[in-house]
Amino acid sequence: MNCIFCKIASGEIPSKKLFEDELLFAFYDIQPQAPVHFLIIPKQHFSSLNDISKEHSGLAGHLLATAAELAKKTGIDQSGYRVVLNTNDDGGQSVPHLHAHVLGKRKFLWPPG
Ligand code: AMP
């Protein structure tokens, strides 16, 4: 499949890797929107959150637990951070492989723009 994030997860395209296990790959965003900005992706291809159903609860929970673990590792757990899953056009998704943004080390607005 011609998917940039599948290629990043497999190492075919280089990235600034933060974490990897059998299910997930995490790497720093190439256009950071905050002093700390990394992405967590499942190695399995899902186009968006719309492809996730309750049969994937284990993976989804593992992704959230990994976000918390990596927030601690990158030193943003106490100051705070935002986890974002942009989905389809209105959600602002530009890469059609499910990914969670984790952003920190600055204050974020609510409601989002
Ligand atoms: P989204 O707009 O939610 O789909 O987010 C896609 C994110 O992937 C954007 O923040 C991009 O900056 C980031 N991105 C795209 N290509 C790469 C890459 N090769 N390495 C790291 N991050 C990337």
JSON list of C-alpha atoms and ligand atoms in Angstrom, two decimals:
[
{"chain": "A", "resi": 1, "resn": "MET", "atom": "CA", "xyz": [0.00, 0.00, 0.00]},
{"chain": "A", "resi": 2, "resn": "ASN", "atom": "CA", "xyz": [1.29, 3.45, -0.90]},
{"chain": "A", "resi": 3, "resn": "CYS", "atom": "CA", "xyz": [0.86, 4.98, 2.55]},
{"chain": "A", "resi": 4, "resn": "ILE", "atom": "CA", "xyz": [3.50, 7.33, 3.96]},
{"chain": "A", "resi": 5, "resn": "PHE", "atom": "CA", "xyz": [2.84, 6.36, 7.58]},
{"chain": "A", "resi": 6, "resn": "CYS", "atom": "CA", "xyz": [2.96, 2.62, 6.76]},
{"chain": "A", "resi": 7, "resn": "LYS", "atom": "CA", "xyz": [6.36, 3.34, 5.21]},
{"chain": "A", "resi": 8, "resn": "ILE", "atom": "CA", "xyz": [7.47, 5.26, 8.30]},
{"chain": "A", "resi": 9, "resn": "ALA", "atom": "CA", "xyz": [6.36, 2.41, 10.57]},
{"chain": "A", "resi": 10, "resn": "SER", "atom": "CA", "xyz": [8.30, -0.11, 8.46]},
{"chain": "A", "resi": 11, "resn": "GLY", "atom": "CA", "xyz": [11.42, 2.11, 8.36]},
{"chain": "A", "resi": 12, "resn": "GLU", "atom": "CA", "xyz": [11.24, 2.54, 4.58]},
{"chain": "A", "resi": 13, "resn": "ILE", "atom": "CA", "xyz": [10.90, 6.31, 5.13]},
{"chain": "A", "resi": 14, "resn": "PRO", "atom": "CA", "xyz": [13.10, 7.72, 7.89]},
{"chain": "A", "resi": 15, "resn": "SER", "atom": "CA", "xyz": [11.63, 9.49, 10.89]},
{"chain": "A", "resi": 16, "resn": "LYS", "atom": "CA", "xyz": [12.70, 10.77, 14.28]},
{"chain": "A", "resi": 17, "resn": "LYS", "atom": "CA", "xyz": [11.55, 7.74, 16.21]},
{"chain": "A", "resi": 18, "resn": "LEU", "atom": "CA", "xyz": [10.42, 8.07, 19.80]},
{"chain": "A", "resi": 19, "resn": "PHE", "atom": "CA", "xyz": [8.99, 4.62, 20.54]},
{"chain": "A", "resi": 20, "resn": "GLU", "atom": "CA", "xyz": [8.10, 1.32, 18.92]},
{"chain": "A", "resi": 21, "resn": "ASP", "atom": "CA", "xyz": [6.52, -1.93, 20.03]},
{"chain": "A", "resi": 22, "resn": "GLU", "atom": "CA", "xyz": [4.77, -4.77, 18.23]},
{"chain": "A", "resi": 23, "resn": "LEU", "atom": "CA", "xyz": [1.59, -2.72, 17.68]},
{"chain": "A", "resi": 24, "resn": "LEU", "atom": "CA", "xyz": [2.60, 0.95, 17.58]},
{"chain": "A", "resi": 25, "resn": "PHE", "atom": "CA", "xyz": [5.19, 3.36, 16.23]},
{"chain": "A", "resi": 26, "resn": "ALA", "atom": "CA", "xyz": [5.72, 6.90, 17.58]},
{"chain": "A", "resi": 27, "resn": "PHE", "atom": "CA", "xyz": [7.77, 9.64, 15.93]},
{"chain": "A", "resi": 28, "resn": "TYR", "atom": "CA", "xyz": [8.16, 13.41, 16.04]},
{"chain": "A", "resi": 29, "resn": "ASP", "atom": "CA", "xyz": [6.00, 15.49, 13.70]},
{"chain": "A", "resi": 30, "resn": "ILE", "atom": "CA", "xyz": [7.95, 17.00, 10.80]},
{"chain": "A", "resi": 31, "resn": "GLN", "atom": "CA", "xyz": [6.05, 20.31, 11.18]},
{"chain": "A", "resi": 32, "resn": "PRO", "atom": "CA", "xyz": [5.70, 20.67, 14.94]},
{"chain": "A", "resi": 33, "resn": "GLN", "atom": "CA", "xyz": [2.80, 22.79, 16.18]},
{"chain": "A", "resi": 34, "resn": "ALA", "atom": "CA", "xyz": [4.15, 22.91, 19.74]},
{"chain": "A", "resi": 35, "resn": "PRO", "atom": "CA", "xyz": [7.58, 22.55, 21.40]},
{"chain": "A", "resi": 36, "resn": "VAL", "atom": "CA", "xyz": [6.72, 18.87, 21.92]},
{"chain": "A", "resi": 37, "resn": "HIS", "atom": "CA", "xyz": [4.72, 17.32, 19.07]},
{"chain": "A", "resi": 38, "resn": "PHE", "atom": "CA", "xyz": [4.81, 13.65, 18.21]},
{"chain": "A", "resi": 39, "resn": "LEU", "atom": "CA", "xyz": [2.53, 11.18, 16.48]},
{"chain": "A", "resi": 40, "resn": "ILE", "atom": "CA", "xyz": [1.53, 7.67, 17.56]},
{"chain": "A", "resi": 41, "resn": "ILE", "atom": "CA", "xyz": [0.34, 5.33, 14.82]},
{"chain": "A", "resi": 42, "resn": "PRO", "atom": "CA", "xyz": [-0.79, 1.71, 14.76]},
{"chain": "A", "resi": 43, "resn": "LYS", "atom": "CA", "xyz": [1.46, -0.41, 12.56]},
{"chain": "A", "resi": 44, "resn": "GLN", "atom": "CA", "xyz": [-1.66, -1.91, 11.05]},
{"chain": "A", "resi": 45, "resn": "HIS", "atom": "CA", "xyz": [-3.22, 0.38, 8.46]},
{"chain": "A", "resi": 46, "resn": "PHE", "atom": "CA", "xyz": [-6.48, 2.07, 9.45]},
{"chain": "A", "resi": 47, "resn": "SER", "atom": "CA", "xyz": [-7.50, 5.06, 7.33]},
{"chain": "A", "resi": 48, "resn": "SER", "atom": "CA", "xyz": [-8.96, 6.96, 10.25]},
{"chain": "A", "resi": 49, "resn": "LEU", "atom": "CA", "xyz": [-10.75, 6.56, 13.56]},
{"chain": "A", "resi": 50, "resn": "ASN", "atom": "CA", "xyz": [-13.79, 5.61, 11.47]},
{"chain": "A", "resi": 51, "resn": "ASP", "atom": "CA", "xyz": [-12.13, 2.23, 10.86]},
{"chain": "A", "resi": 52, "resn": "ILE", "atom": "CA", "xyz": [-11.94, 1.50, 14.59]},
{"chain": "A", "resi": 53, "resn": "SER", "atom": "CA", "xyz": [-14.68, -0.61, 16.14]},
{"chain": "A", "resi": 54, "resn": "LYS", "atom": "CA", "xyz": [-15.05, -2.28, 19.51]},
{"chain": "A", "resi": 55, "resn": "GLU", "atom": "CA", "xyz": [-13.08, -5.29, 18.30]},
{"chain": "A", "resi": 56, "resn": "HIS", "atom": "CA", "xyz": [-10.07, -2.92, 18.32]},
{"chain": "A", "resi": 57, "resn": "SER", "atom": "CA", "xyz": [-10.58, -1.82, 21.92]},
{"chain": "A", "resi": 58, "resn": "GLY", "atom": "CA", "xyz": [-7.35, -3.46, 23.03]},
{"chain": "A", "resi": 59, "resn": "LEU", "atom": "CA", "xyz": [-5.33, -1.57, 20.44]},
{"chain": "A", "resi": 60, "resn": "ALA", "atom": "CA", "xyz": [-7.13, 1.70, 21.15]},
{"chain": "A", "resi": 61, "resn": "GLY", "atom": "CA", "xyz": [-6.53, 1.35, 24.88]},
{"chain": "A", "resi": 62, "resn": "HIS", "atom": "CA", "xyz": [-2.89, 0.48, 24.27]},
{"chain": "A", "resi": 63, "resn": "LEU", "atom": "CA", "xyz": [-2.52, 3.60, 22.14]},
{"chain": "A", "resi": 64, "resn": "LEU", "atom": "CA", "xyz": [-3.92, 5.81, 24.92]},
{"chain": "A", "resi": 65, "resn": "ALA", "atom": "CA", "xyz": [-1.75, 4.18, 27.58]},
{"chain": "A", "resi": 66, "resn": "THR", "atom": "CA", "xyz": [1.26, 4.70, 25.30]},
{"chain": "A", "resi": 67, "resn": "ALA", "atom": "CA", "xyz": [0.33, 8.38, 24.87]},
{"chain": "A", "resi": 68, "resn": "ALA", "atom": "CA", "xyz": [0.38, 8.75, 28.66]},
{"chain": "A", "resi": 69, "resn": "GLU", "atom": "CA", "xyz": [3.69, 6.87, 28.95]},
{"chain": "A", "resi": 70, "resn": "LEU", "atom": "CA", "xyz": [5.31, 8.98, 26.22]},
{"chain": "A", "resi": 71, "resn": "ALA", "atom": "CA", "xyz": [3.93, 12.20, 27.72]},
{"chain": "A", "resi": 72, "resn": "LYS", "atom": "CA", "xyz": [5.82, 11.25, 30.87]},
{"chain": "A", "resi": 73, "resn": "LYS", "atom": "CA", "xyz": [8.94, 10.32, 28.88]},
{"chain": "A", "resi": 74, "resn": "THR", "atom": "CA", "xyz": [8.94, 13.68, 27.05]},
{"chain": "A", "resi": 75, "resn": "GLY", "atom": "CA", "xyz": [8.30, 15.64, 30.26]},
{"chain": "A", "resi": 76, "resn": "ILE", "atom": "CA", "xyz": [4.85, 17.06, 29.48]},
{"chain": "A", "resi": 77, "resn": "ASP", "atom": "CA", "xyz": [2.71, 14.93, 31.77]},
{"chain": "A", "resi": 78, "resn": "GLN", "atom": "CA", "xyz": [2.64, 17.40, 34.67]},
{"chain": "A", "resi": 79, "resn": "SER", "atom": "CA", "xyz": [2.43, 20.68, 32.71]},
{"chain": "A", "resi": 80, "resn": "GLY", "atom": "CA", "xyz": [-0.25, 19.20, 30.46]},
{"chain": "A", "resi": 81, "resn": "TYR", "atom": "CA", "xyz": [-0.75, 18.17, 26.89]},
{"chain": "A", "resi": 82, "resn": "ARG", "atom": "CA", "xyz": [-3.33, 17.55, 24.22]},
{"chain": "A", "resi": 83, "resn": "VAL", "atom": "CA", "xyz": [-4.07, 14.32, 22.35]},
{"chain": "A", "resi": 84, "resn": "VAL", "atom": "CA", "xyz": [-5.79, 14.87, 18.99]},
{"chain": "A", "resi": 85, "resn": "LEU", "atom": "CA", "xyz": [-7.18, 12.47, 16.39]},
{"chain": "A", "resi": 86, "resn": "ASN", "atom": "CA", "xyz": [-8.12, 14.55, 13.36]},
{"chain": "A", "resi": 87, "resn": "THR", "atom": "CA", "xyz": [-10.68, 12.63, 11.32]},
{"chain": "A", "resi": 88, "resn": "ASN", "atom": "CA", "xyz": [-11.56, 13.28, 7.66]},
{"chain": "A", "resi": 89, "resn": "ASP", "atom": "CA", "xyz": [-11.97, 16.72, 6.06]},
{"chain": "A", "resi": 90, "resn": "ASP", "atom": "CA", "xyz": [-13.77, 18.69, 8.75]},
{"chain": "A", "resi": 91, "resn": "GLY", "atom": "CA", "xyz": [-11.47, 17.20, 11.37]},
{"chain": "A", "resi": 92, "resn": "GLY", "atom": "CA", "xyz": [-8.44, 18.45, 9.46]},
{"chain": "A", "resi": 93, "resn": "GLN", "atom": "CA", "xyz": [-6.95, 15.04, 8.64]},
{"chain": "A", "resi": 94, "resn": "SER", "atom": "CA", "xyz": [-4.29, 15.24, 5.92]},
{"chain": "A", "resi": 95, "resn": "VAL", "atom": "CA", "xyz": [-2.67, 11.79, 6.15]},
{"chain": "A", "resi": 96, "resn": "PRO", "atom": "CA", "xyz": [-5.10, 8.88, 5.73]},
{"chain": "A", "resi": 97, "resn": "HIS", "atom": "CA", "xyz": [-3.47, 6.55, 8.27]},
{"chain": "A", "resi": 98, "resn": "LEU", "atom": "CA", "xyz": [-4.86, 6.73, 11.81]},
{"chain": "A", "resi": 99, "resn": "HIS", "atom": "CA", "xyz": [-2.60, 8.79, 14.04]},
{"chain": "A", "resi": 100, "resn": "ALA", "atom": "CA", "xyz": [-2.82, 10.45, 17.43]},
{"chain": "A", "resi": 101, "resn": "HIS", "atom": "CA", "xyz": [-1.07, 13.80, 17.80]},
{"chain": "A", "resi": 102, "resn": "VAL", "atom": "CA", "xyz": [0.43, 14.44, 21.24]},
{"chain": "A", "resi": 103, "resn": "LEU", "atom": "CA", "xyz": [1.26, 18.11, 21.80]},
{"chain": "A", "resi": 104, "resn": "GLY", "atom": "CA", "xyz": [2.72, 19.87, 24.80]},
{"chain": "A", "resi": 105, "resn": "LYS", "atom": "CA", "xyz": [4.95, 22.54, 26.36]},
{"chain": "A", "resi": 106, "resn": "ARG", "atom": "CA", "xyz": [2.60, 25.36, 25.43]},
{"chain": "A", "resi": 107, "resn": "LYS", "atom": "CA", "xyz": [-0.92, 26.46, 26.33]},
{"chain": "A", "resi": 108, "resn": "PHE", "atom": "CA", "xyz": [-3.69, 25.37, 23.94]},
{"chain": "A", "resi": 109, "resn": "LEU", "atom": "CA", "xyz": [-6.92, 27.19, 23.23]},
{"chain": "A", "resi": 110, "resn": "TRP", "atom": "CA", "xyz": [-10.41, 25.86, 23.76]},
{"chain": "A", "resi": 111, "resn": "PRO", "atom": "CA", "xyz": [-12.57, 25.76, 21.74]},
{"chain": "A", "resi": 112, "resn": "PRO", "atom": "CA", "xyz": [-10.10, 24.71, 19.03]},
{"chain": "A", "resi": 113, "resn": "GLY", "atom": "CA", "xyz": [-9.92, 26.75, 15.81]},
{"chain": "B", "resi": 1, "resn": "AMP", "atom": "P1", "xyz": [-3.18, 15.33, 10.16]},
{"chain": "B", "resi": 1, "resn": "AMP", "atom": "O1", "xyz": [-3.25, 16.67, 9.50]},
{"chain": "B", "resi": 1, "resn": "AMP", "atom": "O2", "xyz": [-3.95, 15.22, 11.42]},
{"chain": "B", "resi": 1, "resn": "AMP", "atom": "O3", "xyz": [-3.49, 14.21, 9.18]},
{"chain": "B", "resi": 1, "resn": "AMP", "atom": "O4", "xyz": [-1.69, 15.16, 10.61]},
{"chain": "B", "resi": 1, "resn": "AMP", "atom": "C1", "xyz": [-0.68, 14.69, 9.78]},
{"chain": "B", "resi": 1, "resn": "AMP", "atom": "C2", "xyz": [0.62, 15.12, 10.42]},
{"chain": "B", "resi": 1, "resn": "AMP", "atom": "O5", "xyz": [1.66, 14.35, 9.85]},
{"chain": "B", "resi": 1, "resn": "AMP", "atom": "C3", "xyz": [0.96, 16.59, 10.18]},
{"chain": "B", "resi": 1, "resn": "AMP", "atom": "O6", "xyz": [1.11, 17.23, 11.45]},
{"chain": "B", "resi": 1, "resn": "AMP", "atom": "C4", "xyz": [2.27, 16.53, 9.41]},
{"chain": "B", "resi": 1, "resn": "AMP", "atom": "O7", "xyz": [3.17, 17.56, 9.77]},
{"chain": "B", "resi": 1, "resn": "AMP", "atom": "C5", "xyz": [2.79, 15.15, 9.79]},
{"chain": "B", "resi": 1, "resn": "AMP", "atom": "N1", "xyz": [3.69, 14.54, 8.82]},
{"chain": "B", "resi": 1, "resn": "AMP", "atom": "C6", "xyz": [3.48, 14.40, 7.50]},
{"chain": "B", "resi": 1, "resn": "AMP", "atom": "N2", "xyz": [4.53, 13.76, 6.92]},
{"chain": "B", "resi": 1, "resn": "AMP", "atom": "C7", "xyz": [5.40, 13.48, 7.93]},
{"chain": "B", "resi": 1, "resn": "AMP", "atom": "C8", "xyz": [6.67, 12.85, 7.99]},
{"chain": "B", "resi": 1, "resn": "AMP", "atom": "N3", "xyz": [7.27, 12.35, 6.90]},
{"chain": "B", "resi": 1, "resn": "AMP", "atom": "N4", "xyz": [7.30, 12.75, 9.19]},
{"chain": "B", "resi": 1, "resn": "AMP", "atom": "C9", "xyz": [6.71, 13.26, 10.31]},
{"chain": "B", "resi": 1, "resn": "AMP", "atom": "N5", "xyz": [5.50, 13.86, 10.31]},
{"chain": "B", "resi": 1, "resn": "AMP", "atom": "C10", "xyz": [4.86, 13.98, 9.14]}
]
